[in-house]
CSV table of C-alpha atoms in Angstrom, one decimal:
chain,number,residue,atom,x,y,z
A,1,MET,CA,57.5,-2.0,15.1
A,2,PHE,CA,60.4,-2.3,17.4
A,3,GLN,CA,63.9,-2.8,16.3
A,4,VAL,CA,65.8,-4.5,19.0
A,5,ARG,CA,69.6,-4.7,18.9
A,6,ASN,CA,70.4,-8.2,20.3
A,7,ARG,CA,74.0,-9.2,20.5
A,8,GLY,CA,74.8,-6.8,17.7
A,9,ARG,CA,72.3,-8.2,15.2
A,10,LEU,CA,69.3,-6.3,14.0
A,11,ARG,CA,66.1,-8.3,14.6
A,12,ILE,CA,62.4,-7.6,13.9
A,13,THR,CA,60.3,-8.9,16.7
A,14,GLY,CA,56.8,-8.5,15.2
A,15,PHE,CA,53.6,-6.9,16.4
A,16,THR,CA,52.4,-6.8,20.0
A,17,LEU,CA,48.9,-8.0,20.8
A,18,VAL,CA,47.7,-4.4,21.5
A,19,GLU,CA,48.9,-3.2,18.1
A,20,LEU,CA,47.1,-6.0,16.4
A,21,LEU,CA,43.9,-5.3,18.3
A,22,VAL,CA,44.1,-1.6,17.4
A,23,VAL,CA,44.6,-2.4,13.7
A,24,ILE,CA,41.6,-4.8,13.8
A,25,ALA,CA,39.5,-2.2,15.6
A,26,ILE,CA,40.4,0.5,13.0
A,27,ILE,CA,39.5,-1.9,10.1
A,28,GLY,CA,36.3,-2.7,11.9
A,29,ILE,CA,35.3,0.9,12.2
A,30,LEU,CA,36.2,1.6,8.6
A,31,ILE,CA,34.0,-1.4,7.4
A,32,GLY,CA,31.3,-0.2,9.7
A,33,LEU,CA,31.4,3.2,8.0
A,34,LEU,CA,31.4,1.6,4.6
A,35,LEU,CA,28.7,-1.0,4.9
A,36,PRO,CA,25.7,1.3,5.2
A,37,ALA,CA,27.0,3.3,2.3
A,38,VAL,CA,27.2,0.1,0.2
A,39,GLN,CA,23.6,-0.9,1.2
A,40,ALA,CA,22.4,2.6,0.3
A,41,VAL,CA,24.0,2.3,-3.1
A,42,ARG,CA,22.5,-1.1,-3.7
A,43,GLU,CA,19.0,0.3,-2.8
A,44,ALA,CA,19.6,3.2,-5.1
A,45,ALA,CA,20.3,0.8,-7.9
A,46,ARG,CA,17.2,-1.2,-7.2
A,47,ARG,CA,15.1,2.0,-7.0
A,48,MET,CA,16.5,3.0,-10.4
A,49,GLN,CA,15.4,-0.4,-11.9
A,50,CYS,CA,12.0,0.1,-10.2
A,51,SER,CA,11.6,3.5,-11.8
A,52,ASN,CA,12.7,2.1,-15.2
A,53,ASN,CA,10.0,-0.5,-15.0
A,54,LEU,CA,7.4,2.2,-14.5
A,55,LYS,CA,8.9,4.1,-17.4
A,56,GLN,CA,8.6,0.9,-19.6
A,57,MET,CA,4.9,0.7,-18.7
A,58,GLY,CA,4.5,4.4,-19.4
A,59,ILE,CA,5.9,3.9,-22.9
A,60,ALA,CA,3.7,0.8,-23.3
A,61,LEU,CA,0.6,2.8,-22.3
A,62,HIS,CA,1.5,5.5,-24.8
A,63,ASN,CA,2.1,3.0,-27.5
A,64,TYR,CA,-1.3,1.5,-26.7
A,65,ASN,CA,-2.7,5.0,-27.0
A,66,THR,CA,-1.0,5.5,-30.4
A,67,ALA,CA,-2.5,2.2,-31.6
A,68,HIS,CA,-6.0,2.5,-30.2
A,69,LYS,CA,-6.3,6.4,-29.9
A,70,VAL,CA,-7.3,5.8,-26.2
A,71,PHE,CA,-5.8,4.6,-23.0
A,72,PRO,CA,-6.7,1.1,-21.9
A,73,ALA,CA,-9.4,0.8,-19.2
A,74,GLY,CA,-7.8,0.4,-15.8
A,75,THR,CA,-9.9,-2.6,-15.2
A,76,ARG,CA,-12.7,-4.0,-17.4
A,77,SER,CA,-15.2,-6.7,-18.0
A,78,HIS,CA,-16.3,-8.1,-21.4
A,79,ALA,CA,-19.2,-6.3,-23.1
A,80,GLY,CA,-22.6,-7.9,-23.1
A,81,SER,CA,-21.9,-10.4,-20.4
A,82,GLN,CA,-24.1,-10.7,-17.4
A,83,TRP,CA,-21.7,-11.4,-14.5
A,84,VAL,CA,-18.2,-12.0,-15.5
A,85,TRP,CA,-14.8,-11.0,-14.1
A,86,GLY,CA,-12.8,-9.3,-16.9
A,87,HIS,CA,-9.2,-8.4,-17.0
A,88,ALA,CA,-7.1,-5.3,-16.1
A,89,TRP,CA,-4.7,-2.8,-17.7
A,90,GLY,CA,-1.8,-5.2,-17.2
A,91,VAL,CA,-3.2,-7.6,-19.9
A,92,ALA,CA,-4.0,-4.7,-22.3
A,93,ILE,CA,-0.3,-3.5,-22.4
A,94,LEU,CA,1.2,-7.0,-22.9
A,95,PRO,CA,1.8,-6.5,-26.6
A,96,PHE,CA,3.7,-3.3,-25.9
A,97,ILE,CA,6.0,-4.9,-23.3
A,98,GLU,CA,7.4,-7.7,-25.5
A,99,GLN,CA,4.7,-10.1,-24.5
A,100,THR,CA,2.7,-10.4,-27.7
A,101,ALA,CA,2.7,-14.2,-27.7
A,102,LEU,CA,1.2,-14.2,-24.2
A,103,TYR,CA,-1.4,-11.6,-25.2
A,104,GLU,CA,-2.4,-13.6,-28.3
A,105,LYS,CA,-3.0,-16.8,-26.3
A,106,PHE,CA,-4.8,-15.0,-23.5
A,107,ASP,CA,-8.5,-15.7,-23.7
A,108,LYS,CA,-9.9,-12.1,-23.5
A,109,VAL,CA,-13.5,-12.9,-24.2
A,110,GLY,CA,-14.1,-15.8,-21.9
A,111,THR,CA,-14.5,-18.5,-24.6
A,112,GLY,CA,-15.6,-21.8,-23.1
A,113,SER,CA,-15.8,-20.2,-19.7
A,114,ARG,CA,-17.4,-17.0,-18.6
A,115,HIS,CA,-14.5,-15.1,-17.1
A,116,SER,CA,-11.2,-13.9,-18.5
A,117,GLY,CA,-9.3,-12.4,-15.5
A,118,LEU,CA,-10.6,-14.8,-12.9
A,119,MET,CA,-8.7,-18.0,-13.5
A,120,HIS,CA,-8.1,-19.9,-10.3
A,121,THR,CA,-10.4,-22.7,-9.4
A,122,GLY,CA,-9.7,-22.7,-5.7
A,123,LEU,CA,-13.2,-21.4,-4.9
A,124,ILE,CA,-16.5,-22.9,-5.6
A,125,TYR,CA,-17.4,-20.8,-8.5
A,126,ALA,CA,-18.6,-21.8,-11.9
A,127,GLY,CA,-16.8,-20.8,-15.1
A,128,MET,CA,-13.3,-19.9,-14.0
A,129,ASN,CA,-10.8,-19.6,-16.8
A,130,GLU,CA,-8.5,-22.5,-16.2
A,131,GLU,CA,-6.9,-22.0,-19.7
A,132,ASN,CA,-5.7,-18.5,-18.7
A,133,GLY,CA,-4.6,-19.9,-15.4
A,134,ARG,CA,-2.4,-22.5,-17.1
A,135,LEU,CA,-1.2,-19.9,-19.5
A,136,LEU,CA,-0.1,-17.4,-16.8
A,137,SER,CA,1.3,-20.1,-14.5
A,138,GLY,CA,4.8,-19.1,-13.4
A,139,VAL,CA,5.0,-16.4,-16.1
A,140,GLY,CA,7.1,-13.5,-14.6
A,141,ILE,CA,6.7,-10.2,-16.4
A,142,PRO,CA,9.8,-8.4,-15.4
A,143,ALA,CA,8.4,-4.9,-15.8
A,144,MET,CA,5.8,-5.6,-13.1
A,145,PHE,CA,8.2,-6.4,-10.3
A,146,CYS,CA,10.1,-3.8,-8.3
A,147,PRO,CA,13.4,-5.2,-7.1
A,148,SER,CA,13.3,-3.2,-3.9
A,149,SER,CA,10.1,-5.0,-2.8
A,150,PRO,CA,9.9,-7.7,-0.2
A,151,LEU,CA,6.5,-8.8,-1.5
A,152,PRO,CA,6.0,-12.2,-3.1
A,153,ARG,CA,6.1,-12.0,-6.9
A,154,PHE,CA,3.5,-14.8,-7.4
A,155,VAL,CA,0.1,-15.2,-5.9
A,156,LEU,CA,-2.7,-17.8,-6.3
A,157,ARG,CA,-0.3,-20.6,-5.5
A,158,GLY,CA,-2.2,-23.9,-5.2
A,159,SER,CA,-2.9,-27.3,-6.7
A,160,VAL,CA,-5.3,-25.9,-9.2
A,161,PRO,CA,-4.4,-23.6,-12.1
A,162,PRO,CA,-2.3,-21.5,-12.1
A,163,GLY,CA,-0.8,-24.2,-10.0
A,164,PRO,CA,1.9,-24.3,-7.4
A,165,VAL,CA,4.0,-21.5,-8.9
A,166,GLY,CA,1.1,-19.1,-9.1
A,167,ALA,CA,0.6,-16.1,-11.3
A,168,ALA,CA,2.4,-12.7,-11.3
A,169,SER,CA,1.2,-10.1,-8.9
A,170,PRO,CA,2.2,-6.5,-10.0
A,171,MET,CA,3.9,-4.0,-7.7
A,172,TYR,CA,2.3,-1.1,-9.5
A,173,THR,CA,-1.3,-0.2,-9.7
A,174,ALA,CA,-3.5,2.1,-11.8
A,175,ILE,CA,-5.0,5.2,-10.0
A,176,THR,CA,-8.7,5.8,-10.8
A,177,GLY,CA,-8.6,9.1,-9.0
A,178,ALA,CA,-8.6,10.7,-5.5
A,179,ILE,CA,-11.4,10.9,-3.0
A,180,ASP,CA,-12.0,14.6,-3.4
A,181,ASP,CA,-13.1,14.2,-7.0
A,182,PRO,CA,-16.8,14.9,-7.6
A,183,THR,CA,-17.2,11.3,-8.9
A,184,ALA,CA,-16.2,9.9,-5.6
A,185,ILE,CA,-18.8,7.5,-4.0
A,186,ASN,CA,-18.7,6.9,-0.3
A,187,LYS,CA,-19.1,3.3,0.5
A,188,ASP,CA,-17.5,3.3,3.9
A,189,SER,CA,-20.6,2.5,5.8
A,190,GLN,CA,-21.4,-1.2,6.4
A,191,THR,CA,-25.1,-0.4,6.0
A,192,HIS,CA,-24.6,-0.1,2.2
A,193,LEU,CA,-25.6,-3.3,0.4
A,194,HIS,CA,-22.2,-3.3,-1.2
A,195,ARG,CA,-19.1,-5.4,-0.8
A,196,ALA,CA,-16.7,-2.7,-1.5
A,197,ARG,CA,-15.4,-0.8,1.5
A,198,GLY,CA,-13.9,2.6,1.1
A,199,ILE,CA,-14.4,5.4,-1.4
A,200,GLN,CA,-14.3,4.9,-5.1
A,201,SER,CA,-13.5,7.7,-7.5
A,202,GLN,CA,-13.3,8.0,-11.3
A,203,GLY,CA,-11.3,11.2,-11.4
A,204,GLY,CA,-8.1,9.6,-12.8
A,205,ILE,CA,-7.1,8.3,-16.3
A,206,LEU,CA,-7.1,4.5,-16.1
A,207,LEU,CA,-10.8,4.0,-15.2
A,208,PRO,CA,-13.0,0.9,-14.7
A,209,ARG,CA,-14.7,0.0,-18.0
A,210,ARG,CA,-13.9,3.3,-19.7
A,211,HIS,CA,-11.3,4.3,-22.2
A,212,LEU,CA,-10.1,7.9,-22.0
A,213,SER,CA,-8.0,9.8,-24.5
A,214,PHE,CA,-5.5,12.6,-24.1
A,215,GLN,CA,-8.2,15.2,-24.6
A,216,ASP,CA,-10.0,13.9,-21.5
A,217,ILE,CA,-7.0,14.8,-19.4
A,218,GLN,CA,-8.0,18.4,-18.8
A,219,ASP,CA,-5.2,19.2,-16.3
A,220,GLY,CA,-2.7,18.0,-18.9
A,221,SER,CA,-0.9,14.6,-19.0
A,222,THR,CA,2.1,16.1,-17.3
A,223,HIS,CA,0.1,16.9,-14.2
A,224,THR,CA,-1.9,13.7,-13.9
A,225,ILE,CA,-0.8,10.3,-12.6
A,226,LEU,CA,-1.4,7.0,-14.4
A,227,LEU,CA,0.3,4.4,-12.2
A,228,GLY,CA,1.7,4.3,-8.7
A,229,GLU,CA,3.9,1.9,-6.7
A,230,GLN,CA,2.6,-0.6,-4.2
A,231,SER,CA,5.8,-2.4,-3.3
A,232,ASP,CA,5.8,-2.8,0.4
A,233,TYR,CA,3.7,-4.5,3.1
A,234,CYS,CA,1.1,-2.6,5.2
A,235,VAL,CA,1.4,-3.1,8.9
A,236,THR,CA,-1.2,-3.9,11.6
A,237,PRO,CA,-1.2,-2.1,15.0
A,238,THR,CA,0.5,-5.2,16.4
A,239,GLY,CA,3.2,-5.1,13.8
A,240,THR,CA,2.0,-7.9,11.5
A,241,GLN,CA,2.9,-7.4,7.9
A,242,ARG,CA,0.0,-7.7,5.4
A,243,ASP,CA,0.2,-7.7,1.6
A,244,CYS,CA,-1.9,-4.6,0.6
A,245,ARG,CA,-1.6,-4.5,-3.2
A,246,SER,CA,-4.7,-3.7,-5.2
A,247,ASP,CA,-4.8,-7.1,-7.0
A,248,TYR,CA,-6.1,-8.6,-3.7
A,249,GLY,CA,-4.1,-11.7,-4.4
A,250,HIS,CA,-5.8,-12.4,-7.7
A,251,SER,CA,-2.8,-11.6,-10.0
A,252,PHE,CA,-2.3,-8.7,-12.6
A,253,ALA,CA,-4.9,-10.2,-14.9
A,254,MET,CA,-7.9,-9.8,-12.6
A,255,GLY,CA,-10.4,-7.1,-13.7
A,256,THR,CA,-13.9,-6.2,-12.8
A,257,THR,CA,-17.6,-7.0,-13.5
A,258,PRO,CA,-20.0,-5.1,-15.6
A,259,SER,CA,-21.3,-2.2,-13.6
A,260,ASP,CA,-23.1,-3.6,-10.6
A,261,ALA,CA,-24.4,-1.9,-7.5
A,262,ILE,CA,-23.6,-4.9,-5.2
A,263,ASP,CA,-20.2,-6.1,-6.1
A,264,ASP,CA,-18.4,-3.4,-8.0
A,265,ARG,CA,-14.8,-4.4,-7.2
A,266,TRP,CA,-12.2,-2.8,-9.3
A,267,PHE,CA,-9.2,-5.1,-9.2
A,268,ASN,CA,-5.7,-3.7,-10.0
A,269,THR,CA,-6.8,-0.1,-9.4
A,270,THR,CA,-7.0,2.1,-6.4
A,271,THR,CA,-8.6,5.4,-5.3
A,272,VAL,CA,-6.1,7.6,-3.5
A,273,ARG,CA,-7.2,8.6,0.0
A,274,TYR,CA,-4.2,8.5,2.2
A,275,PRO,CA,-0.7,10.2,2.1
A,276,VAL,CA,2.1,8.7,0.0
A,277,ASN,CA,3.8,5.8,1.9
A,278,HIS,CA,0.8,5.3,4.3
A,279,LYS,CA,1.1,1.8,5.6
A,280,ASP,CA,-1.6,1.6,8.3
A,281,TRP,CA,-3.5,-1.6,7.8
A,282,ASN,CA,-6.3,-0.5,10.1
A,283,SER,CA,-7.3,2.4,8.0
A,284,THR,CA,-10.8,2.5,6.4
A,285,GLY,CA,-10.7,1.1,2.9
A,286,VAL,CA,-7.2,-0.5,3.3
A,287,GLY,CA,-7.3,-3.6,5.5
A,288,GLU,CA,-11.0,-4.4,5.0
A,289,GLN,CA,-12.5,-7.8,5.2
A,290,TYR,CA,-14.3,-7.2,2.0
A,291,TYR,CA,-12.8,-5.5,-1.1
A,292,ALA,CA,-10.9,-2.4,0.0
A,293,CYS,CA,-11.0,0.5,-2.5
A,294,ASN,CA,-8.3,2.7,-0.9
A,295,ARG,CA,-5.1,0.6,-0.8
A,296,PRO,CA,-2.4,3.2,-0.5
A,297,ILE,CA,0.5,4.1,-2.9
A,298,GLN,CA,3.5,3.1,-0.9
A,299,SER,CA,7.0,1.7,-1.5
A,300,ALA,CA,9.9,0.0,0.1
A,301,HIS,CA,12.1,2.9,-0.7
A,302,PRO,CA,12.9,5.3,2.1
A,303,GLY,CA,11.0,8.6,2.1
A,304,GLY,CA,8.4,8.2,-0.6
A,305,ALA,CA,7.1,6.3,-3.6
A,306,GLN,CA,7.4,6.5,-7.4
A,307,VAL,CA,4.5,7.4,-9.8
A,308,LEU,CA,4.1,7.4,-13.5
A,309,MET,CA,2.7,10.6,-15.0
A,310,GLY,CA,0.5,10.8,-18.0
A,311,ASP,CA,3.4,11.9,-20.2
A,312,ALA,CA,5.2,8.7,-19.3
A,313,SER,CA,7.7,10.4,-17.0
A,314,VAL,CA,8.5,8.9,-13.6
A,315,THR,CA,8.5,11.0,-10.5
A,316,PHE,CA,9.5,10.2,-7.0
A,317,LEU,CA,6.9,11.7,-4.6
A,318,ASN,CA,8.1,12.6,-1.2
A,319,GLU,CA,5.9,11.2,1.6
A,320,SER,CA,5.6,14.6,3.0
A,321,ILE,CA,3.8,16.0,-0.1
A,322,ALA,CA,0.7,17.9,0.9
A,323,LEU,CA,-2.5,15.8,0.7
A,324,LYS,CA,-4.3,18.4,-1.5
A,325,THR,CA,-1.4,18.4,-4.0
A,326,TRP,CA,-1.3,14.7,-4.1
A,327,PHE,CA,-5.1,14.5,-4.7
A,328,ASN,CA,-4.8,17.1,-7.5
A,329,LEU,CA,-2.1,15.0,-9.2
A,330,CYS,CA,-4.4,12.0,-9.2
A,331,ASN,CA,-7.4,13.8,-10.6
A,332,ARG,CA,-7.4,14.7,-14.3
A,333,ASP,CA,-10.0,17.4,-14.4
A,334,ASP,CA,-9.9,19.3,-11.1
A,335,GLY,CA,-8.5,22.5,-12.7
A,336,ASN,CA,-5.4,22.4,-10.5
A,337,PRO,CA,-2.4,21.4,-12.6
A,338,ILE,CA,0.5,21.1,-10.3
A,339,GLU,CA,3.7,22.6,-11.6
A,340,GLY,CA,7.4,22.0,-10.7
A,341,LEU,CA,7.4,18.6,-9.0
B,1,MET,CA,51.8,5.5,34.5
B,2,LYS,CA,51.1,8.9,33.0
B,3,GLU,CA,50.2,7.4,29.7
B,4,ILE,CA,47.7,4.9,31.2
B,5,LYS,CA,46.0,7.8,33.0
B,6,VAL,CA,45.5,9.7,29.8
B,7,GLY,CA,44.2,6.5,28.1
B,8,SER,CA,41.6,5.8,30.8
B,9,SER,CA,40.4,9.4,30.8
B,10,ALA,CA,40.0,9.2,27.0
B,11,VAL,CA,37.9,6.1,27.4
B,12,GLY,CA,35.9,7.7,30.1
B,13,LEU,CA,35.2,10.7,27.9
B,14,PHE,CA,34.3,8.5,25.0
B,15,GLY,CA,31.9,6.6,27.2
B,16,TRP,CA,30.2,9.7,28.5
B,17,CYS,CA,29.8,11.0,24.9
B,18,THR,CA,28.2,7.7,23.8
B,19,ALA,CA,25.9,7.7,26.8
B,20,LEU,CA,24.9,11.3,26.2
B,21,GLY,CA,24.3,10.6,22.5
B,22,PHE,CA,22.2,7.6,23.3
B,23,CYS,CA,20.1,9.7,25.8
B,24,VAL,CA,19.5,12.4,23.1
B,25,LEU,CA,18.5,9.6,20.6
B,26,VAL,CA,16.1,8.0,23.1
B,27,VAL,CA,14.5,11.3,24.1
B,28,GLY,CA,14.3,12.4,20.4
B,29,CYS,CA,12.5,9.2,19.4
B,30,SER,CA,10.0,8.9,22.2
B,31,GLY,CA,7.0,11.0,22.7
B,32,GLY,CA,6.0,12.7,19.5
B,33,ASP,CA,3.1,14.9,18.7
B,34,VAL,CA,0.2,12.5,19.4
B,35,GLY,CA,-2.7,12.4,21.7
B,36,HIS,CA,-3.6,9.2,23.5
B,37,VAL,CA,-7.1,8.1,22.6
B,38,SER,CA,-9.1,5.4,24.4
B,39,GLY,CA,-12.6,5.0,25.7
B,40,ARG,CA,-15.7,2.9,25.7
B,41,VAL,CA,-18.7,2.4,23.4
B,42,ALA,CA,-22.2,1.6,24.5
B,43,VAL,CA,-25.7,1.6,23.1
B,44,GLY,CA,-28.2,2.6,25.8
B,45,GLY,CA,-25.7,1.9,28.5
B,46,LYS,CA,-25.0,-1.7,27.2
B,47,PRO,CA,-21.4,-2.1,26.0
B,48,VAL,CA,-20.9,-2.8,22.3
B,49,THR,CA,-18.8,-6.0,22.3
B,50,LYS,CA,-18.3,-6.5,18.6
B,51,GLY,CA,-17.2,-4.0,16.0
B,52,ALA,CA,-14.8,-1.2,15.5
B,53,ILE,CA,-14.7,2.6,16.1
B,54,VAL,CA,-13.6,4.9,13.4
B,55,PHE,CA,-11.8,8.2,13.9
B,56,GLU,CA,-11.7,10.2,10.7
B,57,ASN,CA,-10.1,13.5,9.7
B,58,PRO,CA,-10.3,13.8,5.9
B,59,GLN,CA,-8.1,17.0,5.8
B,60,ALA,CA,-5.2,15.1,7.5
B,61,GLY,CA,-5.8,11.9,5.5
B,62,ILE,CA,-6.6,9.9,8.6
B,63,SER,CA,-9.4,7.3,9.0
B,64,VAL,CA,-8.2,4.9,11.7
B,65,ASN,CA,-10.2,1.9,13.0
B,66,ALA,CA,-9.8,0.5,16.5
B,67,GLU,CA,-11.4,-2.7,17.4
B,68,LEU,CA,-13.8,-2.9,20.4
B,69,ALA,CA,-12.9,-5.3,23.2
B,70,ASP,CA,-15.4,-7.6,24.9
B,71,ASP,CA,-16.3,-4.9,27.4
B,72,GLY,CA,-16.7,-2.2,24.7
B,73,THR,CA,-13.4,-0.5,25.4
B,74,TYR,CA,-10.9,0.5,22.7
B,75,THR,CA,-7.5,2.1,22.3
B,76,VAL,CA,-6.6,3.9,19.1
B,77,ARG,CA,-3.1,3.2,17.7
B,78,SER,CA,-1.3,2.5,14.4
B,79,HIS,CA,1.9,0.6,13.8
B,80,GLN,CA,3.8,3.9,14.1
B,81,ARG,CA,2.1,5.7,16.9
B,82,GLU,CA,0.2,5.2,20.1
B,83,GLY,CA,-2.7,7.5,19.5
B,84,LEU,CA,-3.7,10.2,17.0
B,85,PRO,CA,-2.3,13.6,15.9
B,86,PRO,CA,-4.2,16.4,17.7
B,87,GLY,CA,-7.3,17.7,15.9
B,88,THR,CA,-11.0,17.2,15.6
B,89,TYR,CA,-12.2,13.9,14.4
B,90,GLN,CA,-15.5,12.6,13.1
B,91,VAL,CA,-16.4,9.3,14.8
B,92,ALA,CA,-18.5,6.3,13.7
B,93,VAL,CA,-19.0,2.9,15.1
B,94,ARG,CA,-18.9,-0.1,12.7
B,95,PRO,CA,-20.8,-3.2,13.6
B,96,THR,CA,-18.4,-5.8,12.2
B,97,ALA,CA,-14.8,-6.3,13.2
B,98,PHE,CA,-12.2,-4.7,11.1
B,99,GLY,CA,-9.6,-6.5,9.0
B,100,GLY,CA,-9.4,-10.2,8.4
B,101,GLU,CA,-8.8,-12.1,5.2
B,102,GLU,CA,-10.2,-11.0,1.8
B,103,ALA,CA,-13.7,-12.3,1.5
B,104,PRO,CA,-14.3,-14.8,-1.3
B,105,LEU,CA,-15.7,-13.6,-4.6
B,106,VAL,CA,-19.4,-13.8,-4.8
B,107,THR,CA,-20.7,-17.3,-5.6
B,108,ASP,CA,-24.2,-16.4,-6.6
B,109,PRO,CA,-24.7,-13.3,-8.8
B,110,ASN,CA,-28.2,-12.8,-7.5
B,111,ALA,CA,-27.3,-13.2,-3.8
B,112,GLN,CA,-27.3,-10.0,-1.7
B,113,PRO,CA,-24.4,-9.7,0.6
B,114,SER,CA,-25.6,-10.1,4.2
B,115,VAL,CA,-25.5,-7.1,6.3
B,116,ALA,CA,-24.4,-7.9,9.9
B,117,LYS,CA,-27.2,-7.6,12.4
B,118,SER,CA,-26.2,-5.2,15.1
B,119,ASP,CA,-27.6,-3.1,18.0
B,120,ILE,CA,-25.8,-0.1,16.6
B,121,PRO,CA,-28.3,2.3,15.0
B,122,GLU,CA,-27.6,2.9,11.3
B,123,LYS,CA,-26.9,6.6,11.7
B,124,TYR,CA,-23.9,5.9,13.9
B,125,GLN,CA,-22.3,3.5,11.4
B,126,SER,CA,-21.1,6.3,9.0
B,127,VAL,CA,-19.1,9.4,9.8
B,128,ALA,CA,-21.3,11.3,7.5
B,129,THR,CA,-24.4,10.8,9.6
B,130,SER,CA,-23.2,9.9,13.1
B,131,GLY,CA,-22.8,13.5,14.3
B,132,LEU,CA,-20.2,12.3,16.8
B,133,THR,CA,-16.9,14.2,17.1
B,134,ALA,CA,-13.9,14.0,19.3
B,135,THR,CA,-11.3,16.7,19.9
B,136,VAL,CA,-7.9,15.2,20.5
B,137,LYS,CA,-5.3,17.1,22.4
B,138,LYS,CA,-1.6,16.3,22.6
B,139,GLY,CA,-0.6,13.9,25.3
B,140,ASP,CA,-3.1,12.3,27.6
B,141,ASN,CA,-6.8,12.9,27.0
B,142,PRO,CA,-9.8,12.1,29.1
B,143,PRO,CA,-11.5,8.9,27.9
B,144,PHE,CA,-13.7,9.3,24.8
B,145,ASP,CA,-16.8,7.4,25.9
B,146,PHE,CA,-19.7,7.2,23.5
B,147,ASP,CA,-23.1,6.1,24.8
B,148,LEU,CA,-25.3,5.8,21.7
B,149,LYS,CA,-29.1,6.2,21.7
B,150,PRO,CA,-30.7,3.0,20.7
């Protein structure tokens, strides 16, 4: 500031334009420095909540194990039925994530209709469970949503149950194993009379139609993955975003059929085939026209994705993790327990 | 006068630094360690107009599909890169186009899903049986043309 002596009186004349511009520029630069930091902190907080959700489900799966002596099936059908779509692990853990009322009301045996997990009536298909559709309409189960995710929280929106609000679609999926497990079945080829495209493996813990206990996890529960994140879009070569979660737009409740050679689709589970954070829609078993078995574990967090281990701990896996290590973590009985993650 | 000169040279220096930094950034981001892959698929000399070609390398966790154009040509790319990392790939040709919306759940339990009719012999439809390979080098590659025996 200038102090000008004018006719003997001291007077403050104010700032010049250049001074003001300099000050504004400095403030601008400082804000510019600060903003990315603030965004990073916000994402870190969201990631923490995302990881806490996984932890909640880990505790729920362990409480299920304590109550039933086994883990829930990753995806299941009802016993004894000919051709029905059952429900998935997300329904089995409801009583253990403060959703007992919902679990009690959920029709798990397909009374009055043939299916339990299949509930929308948008397709010409007999025996869909409209009651379950109405029950789950608009019910948001907080633990199933990752706040970092840009994906829609509700799917199956339509005029039929579950209605215009839809049913919850989880941002976490069960891992049935990795493709290098001896149980892996190659169904890539279109010549197979099978609707599933990709490779299906049963080397994990949350398997289709099977309940495993701790003693089945030979590599140790600390070294085997239960659930993984699917919280971002996949991208086509032209840059179009596609929802590539393993519920295939059928909500967290959708399960599988009794074992069937033609249409063995395991909803809400995936077989790990690609690196962590792989988002290429045009990969085999990812963006398939029919059911795709190998939807990747990927997240909206920079640099990797979170997984839930068998001991209910949550680990952030870097996307540069070696493919072999990643596969070993997904298989429970490969004899390669991975230490020090 | 002297002060103005100093100011302008400072601006000039800042400008040059910015330009240099930008150049480094652009050079750093372009290129990458990929090989460009394109070519043409035919059966007995006749171009395959419908379907997709698969390049698979299980060790690297890659199984990329590229759709065939009306003249049987294709270019392999993903959303991140224009091509494939160098290496040897197993190749197969799929008769139906890749992608699209999720097919509806089966309506009739006893119905068999229809298998698309195609000129592509069955053995070429799976990487396990096709016997086709492609060795991709970094940068530009000669076209990977596959003329399948009918």
